[in-house]
């Protein structure tokens, strides 16, 4: 290896990126007795990447594809384990209403996953749903699915809890130092950060929106989208979590919109899952509001959640890291078996981060995972994901 002399002793695994996935990978490795060094360019949880903004929806009847369901079943178990370890609630089972045309991508996908994996869902007409949840509206021919054990996770608290538990279990967590370069061969890996050179037997790269940068020599088809989150006050208690209002996901003619109940008067949180602005160049963590996106969100609220007051309380920007098929990348590098990549979570990955931590750890240590991840491998991109090797400068 040609990097200068390492300044640390050999560890089992280095994890680069300590957001949703990396914090969970450190935790899984430390919990299973492996020596792990985690590195992040910032001090997670932070607001520069993809894991911030208070809450993330978790659901099991996955419309995106039934292949995700076994991972979700394990993810739920791991979130529960984490909660019992820290003695604090981070998962709130508010339920989730999925609303739209019965033959649309969302409802047909939800019912397919539920059928294939025998998951409990409740189907109702839009009229029945409006009676049960008087604040909602929808087109007369739409259908509604209620998934009762769906809900939300407290996103920053999940990352913080994984990192804190990792530290307590002996992981070395290095924050505010960027990885500049990495190198791997059959002997192991070297990672050069702004401050030191680290070495380990294995490397896990989970750099979120910076994945293309840390994997610059691989033509991995990733593109970053700038996305927006909004919080609005409510005219009545119709959307209050305390009164049993659930999370929601709408499939409408102007795209997908989702949101969270008003919790303790903090406002109803809502966002547009469709759309966003494609980023050119490397994400700089600087987010800017987008008037067009906000107009669409407010038109959605007027039509379907009219008890919301259109006086914006709070806004936040965030990144989606998209693959062409919007499915995750979870694999070892084709030409570097010591290097595991988790990337391209395509705007729906947080709920999985507990199990992706386990899978990344298993791939690093045992070269395979107990869970079936064939659906998420590089080979689906043909040759494009398998080129390049050598010295990787970020
Ligand atoms: C607005 C919004 C809403 C979402 N809603 C949901 C939802 O409801 N449900 C859901 O499941 N998912 C949702 N997602 C998606 C989910 O939040 C992401 O898929 C997930 O958080 C990504 O985690 P990550 O670990 O890949 O990235 P991050 O959490 O961004 O972590 C990447 C880390 O890598 C670090 N890093 C990068 N490069 C380097 C380097 N060279 N050296 C050192 N460190 C480096 C970064 O600093 C960062 O901390 C949403 C995303 C957004 C943006």
GROMACS .gro file of C-alpha atoms and ligand atoms in nm:
model
  447
    1UNK     CA    1   0.000   0.000   0.000
    2UNK     CA    2   0.132   0.340  -0.086
    3UNK     CA    3  -0.034   0.567   0.170
    4UNK     CA    4   0.201   0.703   0.438
    5UNK     CA    5   0.241   0.509   0.765
    6UNK     CA    6  -0.084   0.455   0.951
    7UNK     CA    7  -0.118   0.645   1.278
    8UNK     CA    8  -0.352   0.395   1.438
    9UNK     CA    9  -0.351   0.025   1.517
   10UNK     CA   10  -0.533  -0.227   1.301
   11UNK     CA   11  -0.908  -0.247   1.366
   12UNK     CA   12  -1.160  -0.494   1.231
   13UNK     CA   13  -1.368  -0.237   1.043
   14UNK     CA   14  -1.363   0.134   0.954
   15UNK     CA   15  -1.706   0.286   0.886
   16UNK     CA   16  -1.705   0.606   0.681
   17UNK     CA   17  -2.020   0.816   0.718
   18UNK     CA   18  -2.199   0.812   1.054
   19UNK     CA   19  -2.548   0.916   0.949
   20UNK     CA   20  -2.844   0.678   0.945
   21UNK     CA   21  -2.661   0.373   0.809
   22UNK     CA   22  -2.311   0.428   0.948
   23UNK     CA   23  -2.423   0.490   1.306
   24UNK     CA   24  -2.620   0.163   1.294
   25UNK     CA   25  -2.327  -0.028   1.139
   26UNK     CA   26  -2.094   0.093   1.418
   27UNK     CA   27  -2.350  -0.019   1.674
   28UNK     CA   28  -2.397  -0.366   1.522
   29UNK     CA   29  -2.020  -0.423   1.496
   30UNK     CA   30  -1.945  -0.298   1.848
   31UNK     CA   31  -2.235  -0.500   1.991
   32UNK     CA   32  -2.092  -0.814   1.833
   33UNK     CA   33  -1.747  -0.754   1.980
   34UNK     CA   34  -1.563  -0.620   1.674
   35UNK     CA   35  -1.320  -0.329   1.693
   36UNK     CA   36  -1.465  -0.045   1.488
   37UNK     CA   37  -1.360   0.309   1.403
   38UNK     CA   38  -1.633   0.538   1.269
   39UNK     CA   39  -1.543   0.855   1.078
   40UNK     CA   40  -1.761   1.150   0.978
   41UNK     CA   41  -1.682   1.485   0.819
   42UNK     CA   42  -1.939   1.653   1.050
   43UNK     CA   43  -2.070   1.584   1.400
   44UNK     CA   44  -2.379   1.360   1.357
   45UNK     CA   45  -2.666   1.394   1.396
   46UNK     CA   46  -2.631   1.706   1.181
   47UNK     CA   47  -2.844   1.894   0.927
   48UNK     CA   48  -2.612   1.872   0.625
   49UNK     CA   49  -2.704   1.531   0.481
   50UNK     CA   50  -3.016   1.314   0.475
   51UNK     CA   51  -3.091   1.224   0.838
   52UNK     CA   52  -3.254   1.526   1.001
   53UNK     CA   53  -3.592   1.701   1.027
   54UNK     CA   54  -3.738   1.538   1.342
   55UNK     CA   55  -3.921   1.235   1.199
   56UNK     CA   56  -3.918   0.957   0.936
   57UNK     CA   57  -4.208   0.731   0.840
   58UNK     CA   58  -4.170   0.359   0.904
   59UNK     CA   59  -4.408   0.114   0.734
   60UNK     CA   60  -4.404  -0.253   0.645
   61UNK     CA   61  -4.649  -0.319   0.355
   62UNK     CA   62  -4.393  -0.178   0.118
   63UNK     CA   63  -4.538  -0.046  -0.209
   64UNK     CA   64  -4.190  -0.006  -0.360
   65UNK     CA   65  -4.139  -0.387  -0.374
   66UNK     CA   66  -4.220  -0.694  -0.160
   67UNK     CA   67  -3.845  -0.778  -0.144
   68UNK     CA   68  -3.807  -0.507   0.121
   69UNK     CA   69  -4.053  -0.668   0.364
   70UNK     CA   70  -3.819  -0.923   0.533
   71UNK     CA   71  -3.571  -0.640   0.593
   72UNK     CA   72  -3.848  -0.428   0.743
   73UNK     CA   73  -3.959  -0.704   0.978
   74UNK     CA   74  -3.600  -0.722   1.106
   75UNK     CA   75  -3.570  -0.339   1.113
   76UNK     CA   76  -3.874  -0.315   1.343
   77UNK     CA   77  -3.714  -0.571   1.580
   78UNK     CA   78  -3.388  -0.379   1.586
   79UNK     CA   79  -3.557  -0.043   1.655
   80UNK     CA   80  -3.742  -0.207   1.945
   81UNK     CA   81  -3.411  -0.351   2.074
   82UNK     CA   82  -3.250  -0.009   2.056
   83UNK     CA   83  -3.542   0.146   2.245
   84UNK     CA   84  -3.513  -0.108   2.525
   85UNK     CA   85  -3.137  -0.055   2.542
   86UNK     CA   86  -3.165   0.325   2.577
   87UNK     CA   87  -3.489   0.319   2.780
   88UNK     CA   88  -3.653   0.579   2.555
   89UNK     CA   89  -3.923   0.574   2.287
   90UNK     CA   90  -3.793   0.649   1.935
   91UNK     CA   91  -4.064   0.466   1.733
   92UNK     CA   92  -4.422   0.598   1.753
   93UNK     CA   93  -4.684   0.359   1.606
   94UNK     CA   94  -4.936   0.623   1.500
   95UNK     CA   95  -5.060   0.417   1.204
   96UNK     CA   96  -5.039   0.528   0.840
   97UNK     CA   97  -5.314   0.609   0.590
   98UNK     CA   98  -5.222   0.543   0.228
   99UNK     CA   99  -5.470   0.717   0.001
  100UNK     CA  100  -5.517   0.715  -0.376
  101UNK     CA  101  -5.646   0.523  -0.678
  102UNK     CA  102  -5.680   0.150  -0.607
  103UNK     CA  103  -5.483   0.068  -0.921
  104UNK     CA  104  -5.213   0.332  -0.858
  105UNK     CA  105  -4.851   0.241  -0.775
  106UNK     CA  106  -4.896   0.304  -0.403
  107UNK     CA  107  -5.218   0.117  -0.321
  108UNK     CA  108  -5.157  -0.172  -0.558
  109UNK     CA  109  -4.800  -0.205  -0.423
  110UNK     CA  110  -4.914  -0.194  -0.060
  111UNK     CA  111  -5.178  -0.462  -0.113
  112UNK     CA  112  -4.931  -0.680  -0.308
  113UNK     CA  113  -4.671  -0.669  -0.027
  114UNK     CA  114  -4.940  -0.732   0.235
  115UNK     CA  115  -5.073  -1.030   0.039
  116UNK     CA  116  -4.731  -1.185  -0.030
  117UNK     CA  117  -4.613  -1.148   0.328
  118UNK     CA  118  -4.944  -1.192   0.515
  119UNK     CA  119  -4.927  -0.845   0.669
  120UNK     CA  120  -5.224  -0.688   0.846
  121UNK     CA  121  -5.376  -0.391   0.662
  122UNK     CA  122  -5.728  -0.243   0.665
  123UNK     CA  123  -5.891  -0.143   0.337
  124UNK     CA  124  -6.164   0.121   0.332
  125UNK     CA  125  -6.339   0.360   0.095
  126UNK     CA  126  -6.249   0.728   0.103
  127UNK     CA  127  -6.594   0.799   0.255
  128UNK     CA  128  -6.531   0.557   0.543
  129UNK     CA  129  -6.185   0.709   0.598
  130UNK     CA  130  -6.329   1.065   0.602
  131UNK     CA  131  -6.580   0.959   0.868
  132UNK     CA  132  -6.304   0.808   1.083
  133UNK     CA  133  -6.059   1.098   1.021
  134UNK     CA  134  -6.279   1.406   0.961
  135UNK     CA  135  -5.984   1.630   0.856
  136UNK     CA  136  -5.900   1.437   0.539
  137UNK     CA  137  -6.040   1.466   0.184
  138UNK     CA  138  -5.996   1.262  -0.131
  139UNK     CA  139  -6.146   1.187  -0.468
  140UNK     CA  140  -6.469   0.981  -0.447
  141UNK     CA  141  -6.324   0.686  -0.637
  142UNK     CA  142  -6.007   0.659  -0.426
  143UNK     CA  143  -5.936   0.387  -0.174
  144UNK     CA  144  -5.759   0.400   0.158
  145UNK     CA  145  -5.531   0.153   0.334
  146UNK     CA  146  -5.467   0.180   0.706
  147UNK     CA  147  -5.146   0.016   0.826
  148UNK     CA  148  -5.176   0.020   1.204
  149UNK     CA  149  -4.820  -0.066   1.307
  150UNK     CA  150  -4.670   0.194   1.077
  151UNK     CA  151  -4.571   0.524   1.232
  152UNK     CA  152  -4.262   0.735   1.270
  153UNK     CA  153  -3.908   0.730   1.406
  154UNK     CA  154  -3.734   1.025   1.569
  155UNK     CA  155  -3.457   1.054   1.313
  156UNK     CA  156  -3.187   1.251   1.495
  157UNK     CA  157  -3.249   1.056   1.816
  158UNK     CA  158  -3.201   0.725   1.631
  159UNK     CA  159  -2.862   0.838   1.496
  160UNK     CA  160  -2.757   0.980   1.833
  161UNK     CA  161  -2.864   0.663   2.014
  162UNK     CA  162  -2.673   0.434   1.776
  163UNK     CA  163  -2.360   0.647   1.812
  164UNK     CA  164  -2.386   0.676   2.190
  165UNK     CA  165  -2.440   0.302   2.229
  166UNK     CA  166  -2.148   0.232   1.992
  167UNK     CA  167  -1.921   0.450   2.205
  168UNK     CA  168  -2.035   0.274   2.521
  169UNK     CA  169  -1.954  -0.061   2.357
  170UNK     CA  170  -1.601   0.053   2.273
  171UNK     CA  171  -1.630   0.191   1.918
  172UNK     CA  172  -1.402   0.484   1.838
  173UNK     CA  173  -1.616   0.759   1.689
  174UNK     CA  174  -1.415   1.027   1.504
  175UNK     CA  175  -1.623   1.330   1.408
  176UNK     CA  176  -1.540   1.648   1.217
  177UNK     CA  177  -1.275   1.480   1.005
  178UNK     CA  178  -1.336   1.411   0.642
  179UNK     CA  179  -1.203   1.103   0.469
  180UNK     CA  180  -0.981   1.226   0.189
  181UNK     CA  181  -0.877   0.896   0.041
  182UNK     CA  182  -0.912   0.522   0.083
  183UNK     CA  183  -0.725   0.224  -0.050
  184UNK     CA  184  -0.793  -0.149  -0.035
  185UNK     CA  185  -0.627  -0.475  -0.132
  186UNK     CA  186  -0.652  -0.835  -0.019
  187UNK     CA  187  -0.449  -0.750   0.295
  188UNK     CA  188  -0.686  -0.481   0.425
  189UNK     CA  189  -0.780  -0.116   0.392
  190UNK     CA  190  -0.623   0.222   0.460
  191UNK     CA  191  -0.828   0.536   0.517
  192UNK     CA  192  -0.671   0.881   0.517
  193UNK     CA  193  -0.870   1.150   0.694
  194UNK     CA  194  -0.787   1.518   0.737
  195UNK     CA  195  -0.605   1.425   1.059
  196UNK     CA  196  -0.482   1.067   1.050
  197UNK     CA  197  -0.431   0.747   0.860
  198UNK     CA  198  -0.638   0.453   0.979
  199UNK     CA  199  -0.609   0.088   0.889
  200UNK     CA  200  -0.846  -0.202   0.921
  201UNK     CA  201  -0.932  -0.539   0.778
  202UNK     CA  202  -1.256  -0.411   0.624
  203UNK     CA  203  -1.418  -0.084   0.517
  204UNK     CA  204  -1.786   0.015   0.509
  205UNK     CA  205  -1.869   0.320   0.295
  206UNK     CA  206  -2.206   0.476   0.373
  207UNK     CA  207  -2.158   0.840   0.275
  208UNK     CA  208  -2.522   0.921   0.188
  209UNK     CA  209  -2.538   1.211  -0.059
  210UNK     CA  210  -2.157   1.208  -0.081
  211UNK     CA  211  -2.145   0.843  -0.199
  212UNK     CA  212  -2.049   0.937  -0.556
  213UNK     CA  213  -1.760   1.140  -0.419
  214UNK     CA  214  -1.616   0.862  -0.202
  215UNK     CA  215  -1.668   0.613  -0.488
  216UNK     CA  216  -1.548   0.849  -0.760
  217UNK     CA  217  -1.363   0.582  -0.957
  218UNK     CA  218  -1.672   0.364  -0.987
  219UNK     CA  219  -1.939   0.470  -1.230
  220UNK     CA  220  -2.215   0.409  -0.982
  221UNK     CA  221  -2.531   0.570  -1.117
  222UNK     CA  222  -2.628   0.801  -0.831
  223UNK     CA  223  -2.786   1.144  -0.849
  224UNK     CA  224  -2.872   1.376  -0.562
  225UNK     CA  225  -3.207   1.554  -0.531
  226UNK     CA  226  -3.268   1.858  -0.314
  227UNK     CA  227  -3.588   1.808  -0.113
  228UNK     CA  228  -3.801   2.015   0.125
  229UNK     CA  229  -3.993   1.965   0.451
  230UNK     CA  230  -4.263   2.201   0.584
  231UNK     CA  231  -4.443   2.246   0.916
  232UNK     CA  232  -4.784   2.423   0.929
  233UNK     CA  233  -5.018   2.513   1.216
  234UNK     CA  234  -5.363   2.352   1.228
  235UNK     CA  235  -5.701   2.530   1.260
  236UNK     CA  236  -5.846   2.248   1.470
  237UNK     CA  237  -5.739   1.935   1.656
  238UNK     CA  238  -5.827   1.714   1.355
  239UNK     CA  239  -5.462   1.637   1.279
  240UNK     CA  240  -5.342   1.597   1.635
  241UNK     CA  241  -5.138   1.291   1.726
  242UNK     CA  242  -5.281   1.311   2.074
  243UNK     CA  243  -5.630   1.265   1.918
  244UNK     CA  244  -5.517   0.965   1.713
  245UNK     CA  245  -5.444   1.125   1.374
  246UNK     CA  246  -5.197   0.902   1.186
  247UNK     CA  247  -4.917   0.961   0.936
  248UNK     CA  248  -5.040   0.984   0.575
  249UNK     CA  249  -4.917   0.917   0.222
  250UNK     CA  250  -5.124   1.043  -0.074
  251UNK     CA  251  -5.097   0.934  -0.437
  252UNK     CA  252  -5.245   1.236  -0.621
  253UNK     CA  253  -5.252   1.358  -0.983
  254UNK     CA  254  -4.974   1.608  -0.894
  255UNK     CA  255  -4.750   1.351  -0.727
  256UNK     CA  256  -4.689   1.179  -0.394
  257UNK     CA  257  -4.724   1.377  -0.070
  258UNK     CA  258  -4.675   1.250   0.283
  259UNK     CA  259  -4.676   1.381   0.635
  260UNK     CA  260  -4.698   1.345   1.008
  261UNK     CA  261  -4.961   1.437   1.268
  262UNK     CA  262  -4.933   1.758   1.466
  263UNK     CA  263  -4.754   1.663   1.786
  264UNK     CA  264  -4.794   1.891   2.092
  265UNK     CA  265  -4.878   2.191   1.871
  266UNK     CA  266  -4.553   2.171   1.671
  267UNK     CA  267  -4.753   2.172   1.349
  268UNK     CA  268  -4.840   1.921   1.079
  269UNK     CA  269  -4.523   1.820   0.894
  270UNK     CA  270  -4.569   1.764   0.520
  271UNK     CA  271  -4.349   1.707   0.214
  272UNK     CA  272  -4.364   1.620  -0.152
  273UNK     CA  273  -4.204   1.281  -0.220
  274UNK     CA  274  -4.214   1.340  -0.597
  275UNK     CA  275  -4.008   1.610  -0.766
  276UNK     CA  276  -3.713   1.799  -0.621
  277UNK     CA  277  -3.415   1.967  -0.786
  278UNK     CA  278  -3.128   1.761  -0.926
  279UNK     CA  279  -2.798   1.874  -0.782
  280UNK     CA  280  -2.499   1.939  -1.001
  281UNK     CA  281  -2.166   1.880  -0.831
  282UNK     CA  282  -2.092   1.777  -0.476
  283UNK     CA  283  -2.352   1.851  -0.205
  284UNK     CA  284  -2.239   2.137   0.019
  285UNK     CA  285  -2.506   2.091   0.288
  286UNK     CA  286  -2.649   2.435   0.208
  287UNK     CA  287  -3.023   2.416   0.151
  288UNK     CA  288  -3.251   2.676  -0.011
  289UNK     CA  289  -3.632   2.697  -0.015
  290UNK     CA  290  -3.811   2.641  -0.346
  291UNK     CA  291  -4.125   2.847  -0.410
  292UNK     CA  292  -4.263   2.611  -0.673
  293UNK     CA  293  -4.235   2.311  -0.438
  294UNK     CA  294  -4.401   2.507  -0.158
  295UNK     CA  295  -4.688   2.613  -0.389
  296UNK     CA  296  -4.754   2.250  -0.483
  297UNK     CA  297  -4.747   2.144  -0.116
  298UNK     CA  298  -4.989   2.422  -0.018
  299UNK     CA  299  -5.224   2.334  -0.308
  300UNK     CA  300  -5.214   1.973  -0.187
  301UNK     CA  301  -5.300   2.084   0.169
  302UNK     CA  302  -5.589   2.303   0.048
  303UNK     CA  303  -5.737   2.012  -0.147
  304UNK     CA  304  -5.682   1.722   0.091
  305UNK     CA  305  -5.609   1.853   0.445
  306UNK     CA  306  -5.810   2.177   0.458
  307UNK     CA  307  -5.788   2.220   0.837
  308UNK     CA  308  -5.423   2.320   0.796
  309UNK     CA  309  -5.349   2.693   0.816
  310UNK     CA  310  -5.126   2.796   0.526
  311UNK     CA  311  -4.887   3.002   0.738
  312UNK     CA  312  -4.552   2.827   0.722
  313UNK     CA  313  -4.410   2.769   1.072
  314UNK     CA  314  -4.084   2.600   0.976
  315UNK     CA  315  -3.896   2.471   0.670
  316UNK     CA  316  -3.600   2.239   0.624
  317UNK     CA  317  -3.398   2.117   0.325
  318UNK     CA  318  -3.254   1.769   0.282
  319UNK     CA  319  -3.107   1.535   0.015
  320UNK     CA  320  -3.236   1.220  -0.154
  321UNK     CA  321  -2.961   1.009  -0.317
  322UNK     CA  322  -3.128   0.836  -0.610
  323UNK     CA  323  -3.045   0.522  -0.808
  324UNK     CA  324  -3.203   0.484  -1.155
  325UNK     CA  325  -3.451   0.220  -1.029
  326UNK     CA  326  -3.496   0.391  -0.687
  327UNK     CA  327  -3.386   0.074  -0.506
  328UNK     CA  328  -3.094   0.067  -0.262
  329UNK     CA  329  -2.736  -0.040  -0.330
  330UNK     CA  330  -2.615  -0.284  -0.063
  331UNK     CA  331  -2.316  -0.492  -0.168
  332UNK     CA  332  -1.943  -0.551  -0.156
  333UNK     CA  333  -1.746  -0.376  -0.430
  334UNK     CA  334  -1.711  -0.616  -0.725
  335UNK     CA  335  -1.331  -0.573  -0.738
  336UNK     CA  336  -1.265  -0.507  -0.365
  337UNK     CA  337  -1.423  -0.773  -0.148
  338UNK     CA  338  -1.303  -0.590   0.166
  339UNK     CA  339  -1.518  -0.288   0.091
  340UNK     CA  340  -1.892  -0.278   0.159
  341UNK     CA  341  -2.112  -0.007   0.010
  342UNK     CA  342  -2.456   0.103   0.128
  343UNK     CA  343  -2.575   0.389  -0.092
  344UNK     CA  344  -2.858   0.526  -0.305
  345UNK     CA  345  -3.131   0.492  -0.046
  346UNK     CA  346  -3.344   0.695  -0.288
  347UNK     CA  347  -3.543   0.893  -0.031
  348UNK     CA  348  -3.695   0.597   0.153
  349UNK     CA  349  -3.408   0.445   0.348
  350UNK     CA  350  -3.415   0.573   0.704
  351UNK     CA  351  -3.663   0.318   0.839
  352UNK     CA  352  -3.418   0.047   0.722
  353UNK     CA  353  -3.102   0.191   0.875
  354UNK     CA  354  -3.114  -0.036   1.182
  355UNK     CA  355  -3.115  -0.347   0.960
  356UNK     CA  356  -2.878  -0.197   0.702
  357UNK     CA  357  -2.629  -0.158   0.988
  358UNK     CA  358  -2.661  -0.529   1.058
  359UNK     CA  359  -2.630  -0.623   0.688
  360UNK     CA  360  -2.328  -0.397   0.632
  361UNK     CA  361  -2.161  -0.546   0.940
  362UNK     CA  362  -2.234  -0.903   0.827
  363UNK     CA  363  -2.107  -0.835   0.474
  364UNK     CA  364  -1.787  -0.688   0.615
  365UNK     CA  365  -1.721  -0.963   0.870
  366UNK     CA  366  -1.873  -1.273   0.713
  367UNK     CA  367  -1.890  -1.175   0.342
  368UNK     CA  368  -2.260  -1.255   0.332
  369UNK     CA  369  -2.575  -1.154   0.518
  370UNK     CA  370  -2.838  -1.364   0.693
  371UNK     CA  371  -3.094  -1.152   0.504
  372UNK     CA  372  -3.160  -1.183   0.131
  373UNK     CA  373  -3.009  -0.878  -0.038
  374UNK     CA  374  -2.980  -1.004  -0.394
  375UNK     CA  375  -3.231  -0.741  -0.504
  376UNK     CA  376  -2.994  -0.463  -0.391
  377UNK     CA  377  -2.669  -0.575  -0.552
  378UNK     CA  378  -2.451  -0.395  -0.809
  379UNK     CA  379  -2.503  -0.658  -1.078
  380UNK     CA  380  -2.839  -0.506  -1.173
  381UNK     CA  381  -2.649  -0.210  -1.325
  382UNK     CA  382  -2.454  -0.443  -1.555
  383UNK     CA  383  -2.086  -0.359  -1.597
  384UNK     CA  384  -2.123   0.005  -1.493
  385UNK     CA  385  -2.090  -0.064  -1.123
  386UNK     CA  386  -1.789  -0.288  -1.151
  387UNK     CA  387  -1.512  -0.076  -1.300
  388UNK     CA  388  -1.222   0.098  -1.132
  389UNK     CA  389  -0.981   0.012  -0.854
  390UNK     CA  390  -0.670   0.145  -0.681
  391UNK     CA  391  -0.637   0.473  -0.499
  392UNK     CA  392  -0.967   0.645  -0.425
  393UNK     CA  393  -0.943   1.018  -0.373
  394UNK     CA  394  -1.261   1.187  -0.249
  395LIG     C1  395  -3.681   1.523   0.326
  395LIG     C2  396  -3.656   1.377   0.346
  395LIG     C3  397  -3.758   1.297   0.393
  395LIG     C4  398  -3.739   1.158   0.409
  395LIG     N1  399  -3.839   1.082   0.458
  395LIG     C5  400  -3.817   0.950   0.484
  395LIG     C6  401  -3.915   0.873   0.550
  395LIG     O1  402  -4.022   0.924   0.588
  395LIG     N2  403  -3.887   0.743   0.574
  395LIG     C7  404  -3.769   0.685   0.537
  395LIG     O2  405  -3.750   0.566   0.562
  395LIG     N3  406  -3.674   0.758   0.474
  395LIG     C8  407  -3.694   0.886   0.447
  395LIG     N4  408  -3.598   0.964   0.389
  395LIG     C9  409  -3.473   0.901   0.343
  395LIG    C10  410  -3.376   0.878   0.455
  395LIG     O3  411  -3.377   0.986   0.545
  395LIG    C11  412  -3.237   0.855   0.397
  395LIG     O4  413  -3.246   0.748   0.302
  395LIG    C12  414  -3.137   0.818   0.504
  395LIG     O5  415  -3.141   0.911   0.609
  395LIG    C13  416  -2.997   0.816   0.441
  395LIG     O6  417  -2.903   0.777   0.539
  395LIG     P1  418  -2.749   0.767   0.498
  395LIG     O7  419  -2.678   0.708   0.613
  395LIG     O8  420  -2.737   0.702   0.364
  395LIG     O9  421  -2.703   0.918   0.474
  395LIG     P2  422  -2.667   1.034   0.585
  395LIG    O10  423  -2.750   1.014   0.706
  395LIG    O11  424  -2.671   1.162   0.513
  395LIG    O12  425  -2.520   0.997   0.626
  395LIG    C14  426  -2.407   1.009   0.541
  395LIG    C15  427  -2.291   1.056   0.628
  395LIG    O13  428  -2.169   1.039   0.556
  395LIG    C16  429  -2.083   1.144   0.594
  395LIG     N5  430  -1.976   1.156   0.495
  395LIG    C17  431  -1.993   1.170   0.361
  395LIG     N6  432  -1.873   1.178   0.299
  395LIG    C18  433  -1.779   1.170   0.395
  395LIG    C19  434  -1.634   1.173   0.394
  395LIG     N7  435  -1.562   1.188   0.279
  395LIG     N8  436  -1.568   1.163   0.511
  395LIG    C20  437  -1.639   1.148   0.629
  395LIG     N9  438  -1.775   1.147   0.635
  395LIG    C21  439  -1.843   1.156   0.520
  395LIG    C22  440  -2.177   1.263   0.602
  395LIG    O14  441  -2.123   1.370   0.676
  395LIG    C23  442  -2.300   1.201   0.665
  395LIG    O15  443  -2.301   1.216   0.806
  395LIG    C24  444  -3.614   1.101   0.373
  395LIG    C25  445  -3.511   1.183   0.326
  395LIG    C26  446  -3.531   1.319   0.315
  395LIG    C27  447  -3.418   1.404   0.262
   0.00000   0.00000   0.00000
